[in-house]
mmCIF file of C-alpha atoms in Angstrom:
data_model
loop_
_atom_site.group_PDB
_atom_site.id
_atom_site.type_symbol
_atom_site.label_atom_id
_atom_site.label_comp_id
_atom_site.label_asym_id
_atom_site.label_seq_id
_atom_site.Cartn_x
_atom_site.Cartn_y
_atom_site.Cartn_z
ATOM 1 C CA MET A 1 0.026 0.109 0.061
ATOM 2 C CA PRO A 2 1.616 3.578 -1.100
ATOM 3 C CA GLU A 3 2.235 6.047 1.846
ATOM 4 C CA GLU A 4 0.027 8.711 2.016
ATOM 5 C CA THR A 5 1.499 12.092 1.842
ATOM 6 C CA PRO A 6 -1.354 14.758 0.937
ATOM 7 C CA VAL A 7 0.955 17.813 2.091
ATOM 8 C CA LEU A 8 4.123 17.094 0.195
ATOM 9 C CA ASP A 9 1.871 15.853 -2.648
ATOM 10 C CA ALA A 10 -0.127 19.554 -2.121
ATOM 11 C CA LEU A 11 3.688 21.022 -2.284
ATOM 12 C CA ALA A 12 4.851 19.055 -5.087
ATOM 13 C CA ALA A 13 1.895 19.998 -7.100
ATOM 14 C CA MET A 14 1.964 23.793 -6.406
ATOM 15 C CA THR A 15 5.852 23.634 -7.408
ATOM 16 C CA ALA A 16 5.043 21.844 -10.585
ATOM 17 C CA VAL A 17 2.297 24.611 -11.588
ATOM 18 C CA SER A 18 5.000 27.696 -10.560
ATOM 19 C CA ILE A 19 7.255 25.914 -12.837
ATOM 20 C CA VAL A 20 4.909 25.885 -15.577
ATOM 21 C CA GLY A 21 3.343 28.956 -15.473
ATOM 22 C CA SER A 22 6.554 30.700 -15.655
ATOM 23 C CA GLU A 23 8.208 32.276 -18.361
ATOM 24 C CA LEU A 24 11.805 31.526 -16.741
ATOM 25 C CA PRO A 25 13.653 28.726 -17.815
ATOM 26 C CA ALA A 26 13.601 25.925 -15.388
ATOM 27 C CA ARG A 27 17.093 26.840 -14.006
ATOM 28 C CA GLU A 28 16.268 30.021 -13.591
ATOM 29 C CA HIS A 29 13.173 29.277 -11.792
ATOM 30 C CA ILE A 30 15.161 27.497 -9.182
ATOM 31 C CA ILE A 31 17.819 30.011 -8.543
ATOM 32 C CA ALA A 32 14.850 32.331 -7.940
ATOM 33 C CA ARG A 33 13.022 29.766 -5.460
ATOM 34 C CA LEU A 34 16.394 29.157 -3.894
ATOM 35 C CA ALA A 35 17.162 32.958 -3.501
ATOM 36 C CA ALA A 36 13.497 33.283 -2.112
ATOM 37 C CA LEU A 37 13.897 30.760 0.491
ATOM 38 C CA ILE A 38 17.514 32.092 1.887
ATOM 39 C CA ALA A 39 15.650 35.697 2.046
ATOM 40 C CA VAL A 40 12.731 34.180 4.147
ATOM 41 C CA ASP A 41 14.796 31.862 6.281
ATOM 42 C CA ALA A 42 13.169 28.721 5.305
ATOM 43 C CA PRO A 43 13.596 25.552 7.217
ATOM 44 C CA THR A 44 15.913 22.999 6.233
ATOM 45 C CA ALA A 45 12.445 20.830 4.960
ATOM 46 C CA SER A 46 11.853 23.561 2.190
ATOM 47 C CA TYR A 47 15.715 23.227 0.873
ATOM 48 C CA LEU A 48 15.061 19.290 1.229
ATOM 49 C CA LEU A 49 11.895 19.953 -0.939
ATOM 50 C CA ASN A 50 13.689 21.572 -3.805
ATOM 51 C CA ALA A 51 16.749 19.456 -3.810
ATOM 52 C CA GLY A 52 15.584 16.742 -6.539
ATOM 53 C CA THR A 53 14.317 19.636 -8.723
ATOM 54 C CA ALA A 54 17.664 21.592 -8.487
ATOM 55 C CA VAL A 55 19.477 18.353 -9.359
ATOM 56 C CA GLU A 56 17.388 17.662 -12.287
ATOM 57 C CA VAL A 57 18.218 21.418 -13.795
ATOM 58 C CA GLY A 58 21.922 20.999 -13.346
ATOM 59 C CA ILE A 59 22.156 23.007 -9.971
ATOM 60 C CA THR A 60 25.538 22.400 -8.415
ATOM 61 C CA LEU A 61 27.161 23.325 -4.770
ATOM 62 C CA GLU A 62 29.047 26.074 -6.761
ATOM 63 C CA ASP A 63 25.897 27.998 -8.169
ATOM 64 C CA VAL A 64 24.646 27.273 -4.777
ATOM 65 C CA GLN A 65 27.823 29.057 -2.803
ATOM 66 C CA SER A 66 27.472 31.941 -5.597
ATOM 67 C CA LEU A 67 24.124 32.442 -4.883
ATOM 68 C CA LEU A 68 24.344 32.747 -1.278
ATOM 69 C CA VAL A 69 27.204 35.532 -1.928
ATOM 70 C CA ALA A 70 25.006 37.178 -4.256
ATOM 71 C CA VAL A 71 22.166 37.850 -2.109
ATOM 72 C CA ALA A 72 24.325 38.142 1.282
ATOM 73 C CA PRO A 73 24.259 41.958 0.799
ATOM 74 C CA VAL A 74 20.420 42.092 0.162
ATOM 75 C CA VAL A 75 19.620 39.624 3.035
ATOM 76 C CA GLY A 76 22.438 39.768 5.301
ATOM 77 C CA THR A 77 24.933 37.831 7.406
ATOM 78 C CA PRO A 78 22.725 35.659 9.497
ATOM 79 C CA ARG A 79 20.255 34.759 6.767
ATOM 80 C CA VAL A 80 23.152 33.475 4.941
ATOM 81 C CA VAL A 81 25.029 31.517 7.526
ATOM 82 C CA SER A 82 21.408 30.083 8.639
ATOM 83 C CA ALA A 83 20.659 29.166 5.359
ATOM 84 C CA SER A 84 24.021 27.551 4.788
ATOM 85 C CA ALA A 85 23.734 25.453 7.631
ATOM 86 C CA LYS A 86 20.252 24.329 6.242
ATOM 87 C CA ILE A 87 21.086 23.629 2.863
ATOM 88 C CA ALA A 88 24.060 21.562 4.242
ATOM 89 C CA GLU A 89 21.697 19.513 6.643
ATOM 90 C CA ALA A 90 19.468 18.902 3.901
ATOM 91 C CA LEU A 91 21.847 17.958 1.364
ATOM 92 C CA GLY A 92 22.955 15.305 4.269
ATOM 93 C CA LEU A 93 19.427 14.082 4.659
ATOM 94 C CA ALA A 94 19.282 13.819 0.737
ATOM 95 C CA VAL A 95 22.368 11.679 0.936
ATOM 96 C CA ALA A 96 21.171 9.643 3.849
ATOM 97 C CA LEU A 97 17.578 8.954 2.314
ATOM 98 C CA ALA A 98 19.250 8.149 -0.769
ATOM 99 C CA GLU A 99 21.231 5.801 0.903
ATOM 100 C CA GLU A 100 18.583 3.803 2.782
ATOM 101 C CA GLU A 101 16.657 3.312 -0.589
ATOM 102 C CA LEU A 102 19.925 1.811 -2.034
ATOM 103 C CA GLU A 103 20.015 -0.250 1.129
ATOM 104 C CA GLU A 104 16.328 -1.484 0.537
ATOM 105 C CA GLU A 105 16.882 -2.208 -2.940
ATOM 106 C CA LEU A 106 19.826 -4.397 -2.499
ATOM 107 C CA GLU A 107 17.684 -6.280 0.267
ATOM 108 C CA GLU A 108 15.139 -6.735 -2.063
ATOM 109 C CA GLU A 109 17.416 -7.759 -4.820
ATOM 110 C CA LEU A 110 19.194 -10.245 -2.473
ATOM 111 C CA ALA A 111 15.786 -11.537 -0.981
ATOM 112 C CA ASP A 112 14.571 -12.479 -4.815
ATOM 113 C CA GLU A 113 17.873 -13.899 -5.646
ATOM 114 C CA ALA A 114 17.617 -16.396 -2.321
#
């Protein structure tokens, strides 16, 4: 039975609608979203929610670092430091989730072979 995730589903749908309704290319759209997340001191979960899309459109760690430098004069040092920590935490969570998913797939493959 699939997990029910109504909040995540709603957020994903809102994100999809905003991308489709925007005239910006996908990469620039995600850069704008990340800048907005930094500006509002978004929680770690918000960065995690956008991480997959950011990777899909080619956002690199260097891009994120440059973005933090670019918005620093506008949003200030505390927001940039806060965002840096939350982005690092989100990346750590994304890696941990990916590792867990790979382990589960490997266990399923091993069980199928047995």
